[in-house]
């Protein structure tokens, strides 16, 4: 489904210096697979996601989606950002309808479909609210509905629950799994929380920083559908979390001149 | 926009050249009496700059401008900083400033001339009035944005309130103050030219309208070029100075408010 | 209760300096230090002001001033916003216009007035042109800075939903930059107010600025103060009106109030 082939990314860090953010990343993701990209901040995991989204170009290498080279954003790959990135001048309904309108769906139909999606993310009744009137968790639900609206087969999630409090976070994780188990979209999920990655994923891609590269790929062999309460008591879940956390404890990078 | 070496200066030079070329072509095509080609206007510039009387006029204008600007900054910065740190002081001055804001300062010229005569005092006062408002406003914004916890730390170290204003608020608000000064400088120039256009006694503004009355169109346009160059040069010089003084601050935006 | 008293107290404190100035004015006028021909008593001036507000001839002059002001401001908004958006939307337009703006923005536009008179005549056109020249830069700069500073993830969300680049520029970047654009417009509005008055003072046969100059020539000191107070009131009214419009337009934005 997604083939990342020898992707590197260098940024101009000013005064002629160049910073290697991603060094030779290769990775394949199968259709319907839930893959987490796990790593410390600054390891380029979000950059990798943006390259797959087609929002920024790779410096070398290429990303193929369904065999076609990615050259820009497409409604087949829907992003969900940590910052929500909702349109502040549009209501909840307006935000969710935006993608449908761009797809040329008729207004009446788009409204009906948007209302369905808003109900699905448990926000029925909030259609006419502006984003600023919603809590962080509610905003992210709107963002998820907005992305699901135009029917992408791939979800690109950039630390979507990173700015939410612990309670809201677990609720949204459960809701996301529920949605995923129903329509089995391919998900690329960037996070720095080990527990979150183990709970959600089929596979975890661990990255290290300076420069960002793939350190390890770990298959998570836990039964689905998953329930948080069961997993917390499950010895295998605990082992995954402890082992991955141990792997993550790498020495601090050398200061570079 | 990346700032790399001489590129912006080169771009500005090209932009100037493009303006003059467009003017030259436009004037030759349009053939209006009131619009001589750029080359004719440019040819007049050395004549004006070589005329001792004109130079004296321009010098006098600039002197008034500098005095008015300096006085304006000296008054406006303390007022703005105090407003930013005290709600009561801000409430005291804000409505007054709002009422004065839309009044064209140069329009006070006839009234002030009535009181102070047509000499330097009137023109300097008008420039002073034109400068104070933007400088107060920016100092106020900068002072208000100073992190409260920074002041708490200073107070805990035993710094008195006036000392905090000078040693903490002033440097912290310096980027904003200088942004205000930049607007104020351009405004000083504008107020200067405008007040001279209205008072019609001496100065650059007077040269402009005298030559207009005498239908010396080349001189009119040459004077416009000189005033424009003056504005650009003053702004560029100040921007250079600002870059030295607050190298630690974020790069400045181009001026937003630049008029009368 | 407290919410009501705080602004009230602020308004009371704020009225002190204005009242003080009027009181001082009254005292000086009464004491005879300044003869009425130099400084008429405030009572005389305000009576004359009210009288003039009932005079059709005076209102006609005010309407002339307002007409020029709005014509110039409207043109400046259209030109400034269009160019500002184009600068962000196209690298080429940006590269072409940025240096021009850098050169022209600090030029005292009032110096161009003789040129406008020579090319456009002594009537409305030259005054409107001067208003445009002065008002366009704050709007253009605010628009180009505002649109350039829009969170890229907002644009990415739109592009991923299937919006074209142009569509994204018009339906996402432009509205997202609205708070900044309106700030530029508000500065430009006050500038327009000032400039139109000055232009009328320099050469005109009608408008509020002309009334001031005419009064000055005839040494009618009372009639010099009346247009000045009128323009100040006009500025306050325009500002209040603009704020009302702004609150409506920015309904969803956090910075609406």
Coordinates of C-alpha atoms in Angstrom, one line a residue, chain A residues 40-168:
Chain A
X40 CA 11.9 10.8 20.7
X41 CA 11.2 14.4 19.7
X42 CA 13.4 15.6 16.9
X43 CA 13.8 12.2 15.3
X44 CA 12.0 13.3 12.2
X45 CA 9.0 11.1 12.6
X46 CA 6.5 13.9 11.8
X47 CA 8.7 14.9 8.8
X48 CA 8.4 11.4 7.5
X49 CA 4.6 11.5 7.8
X50 CA 4.5 14.9 6.0
X51 CA 6.5 13.4 3.1
X52 CA 4.1 10.5 2.8
X53 CA 1.3 13.0 2.8
X54 CA 3.0 14.8 0.0
X55 CA 3.0 18.1 2.0
X56 CA 6.8 18.4 1.7
X57 CA 9.0 16.7 -0.9
X58 CA 11.8 14.3 0.1
X59 CA 15.4 15.4 -0.6
X60 CA 16.2 12.0 -2.2
X61 CA 14.2 8.8 -2.5
X62 CA 10.5 8.4 -3.2
X63 CA 7.2 7.4 -1.6
X64 CA 4.9 5.1 -3.6
X65 CA 1.3 4.7 -2.7
X66 CA -0.6 1.9 -4.5
X67 CA 2.4 1.9 -6.9
X68 CA 2.1 5.5 -7.9
X69 CA 4.8 8.0 -6.9
X70 CA 3.6 10.7 -4.4
X71 CA 4.0 14.2 -5.8
X72 CA 1.6 16.1 -3.6
X73 CA -1.4 15.8 -1.3
X74 CA -4.3 13.7 -2.4
X75 CA -7.8 13.0 -0.8
X76 CA -6.6 9.3 -0.6
X77 CA -4.3 10.2 2.2
X78 CA -6.1 12.1 5.0
X79 CA -4.0 13.9 7.7
X80 CA -4.9 14.4 11.3
X81 CA -2.6 16.9 13.1
X82 CA -1.8 17.4 16.8
X83 CA -2.7 21.0 16.3
X84 CA -6.2 20.0 15.0
X85 CA -5.8 22.6 12.2
X86 CA -9.5 23.3 12.1
X87 CA -10.8 26.3 10.1
X88 CA -11.6 28.8 12.9
X89 CA -14.1 30.7 10.8
X90 CA -16.2 27.6 10.0
X91 CA -18.6 25.8 12.4
X92 CA -18.2 22.1 13.2
X93 CA -20.5 21.3 10.3
X94 CA -18.7 23.7 8.0
X95 CA -15.4 22.1 8.8
X96 CA -16.6 18.6 8.2
X97 CA -18.3 19.6 5.0
X98 CA -15.2 21.3 3.5
X99 CA -13.8 18.1 2.1
X100 CA -17.1 16.9 0.8
X101 CA -17.7 20.1 -1.1
X102 CA -14.2 19.8 -2.6
X103 CA -15.2 16.3 -3.8
X104 CA -18.2 17.8 -5.6
X105 CA -20.8 16.2 -3.3
X106 CA -24.2 18.0 -3.6
X107 CA -24.9 20.3 -0.7
X108 CA -27.9 18.4 0.7
X109 CA -26.0 15.1 0.5
X110 CA -22.9 16.6 2.0
X111 CA -24.8 18.1 4.9
X112 CA -26.4 14.7 5.6
X113 CA -23.1 12.9 5.4
X114 CA -21.4 15.4 7.6
X115 CA -24.1 15.1 10.3
X116 CA -23.6 11.3 10.3
X117 CA -19.9 11.7 10.8
X118 CA -20.3 14.2 13.5
X119 CA -22.7 11.8 15.3
X120 CA -20.2 9.0 14.8
X121 CA -17.5 11.0 16.6
X122 CA -20.0 11.6 19.4
X123 CA -20.5 15.3 18.7
X124 CA -24.2 15.3 17.7
X125 CA -25.7 18.6 18.8
X126 CA -22.5 20.6 18.3
X127 CA -22.9 21.2 14.6
X128 CA -23.2 25.0 14.8
X129 CA -20.4 25.5 17.3
X130 CA -17.2 27.2 16.4
X131 CA -13.9 25.4 17.1
X132 CA -12.9 28.0 19.8
X133 CA -16.0 26.9 21.8
X134 CA -14.9 23.3 22.0
X135 CA -12.4 21.5 24.2
X136 CA -9.2 20.0 22.8
X137 CA -10.7 16.5 22.7
X138 CA -13.8 17.7 20.9
X139 CA -11.7 19.7 18.4
X140 CA -9.7 16.5 17.5
X141 CA -13.0 14.6 17.1
X142 CA -14.0 17.3 14.6
X143 CA -10.7 17.0 12.8
X144 CA -11.0 13.3 12.5
X145 CA -14.5 13.6 11.2
X146 CA -13.4 16.2 8.7
X147 CA -10.7 13.9 7.4
X148 CA -12.9 10.8 7.3
X149 CA -15.5 12.8 5.4
X150 CA -13.7 12.7 2.1
X151 CA -13.0 8.9 2.4
X152 CA -9.2 8.5 2.4
X153 CA -8.0 4.9 2.4
X154 CA -5.0 6.0 4.4
X155 CA -5.0 8.0 7.6
X156 CA -1.8 9.9 8.5
X157 CA -2.0 10.8 12.1
X158 CA 0.6 13.2 13.5
X159 CA 0.6 12.8 17.3
X160 CA -3.1 13.4 17.2
X161 CA -3.7 12.9 20.9
X162 CA -0.4 14.5 22.0
X163 CA -1.9 17.7 23.4
X164 CA -4.8 16.1 25.2
X165 CA -5.1 15.2 28.9
X166 CA -4.7 11.5 29.9
X167 CA -8.4 10.8 30.3
X168 CA -9.5 12.3 27.0

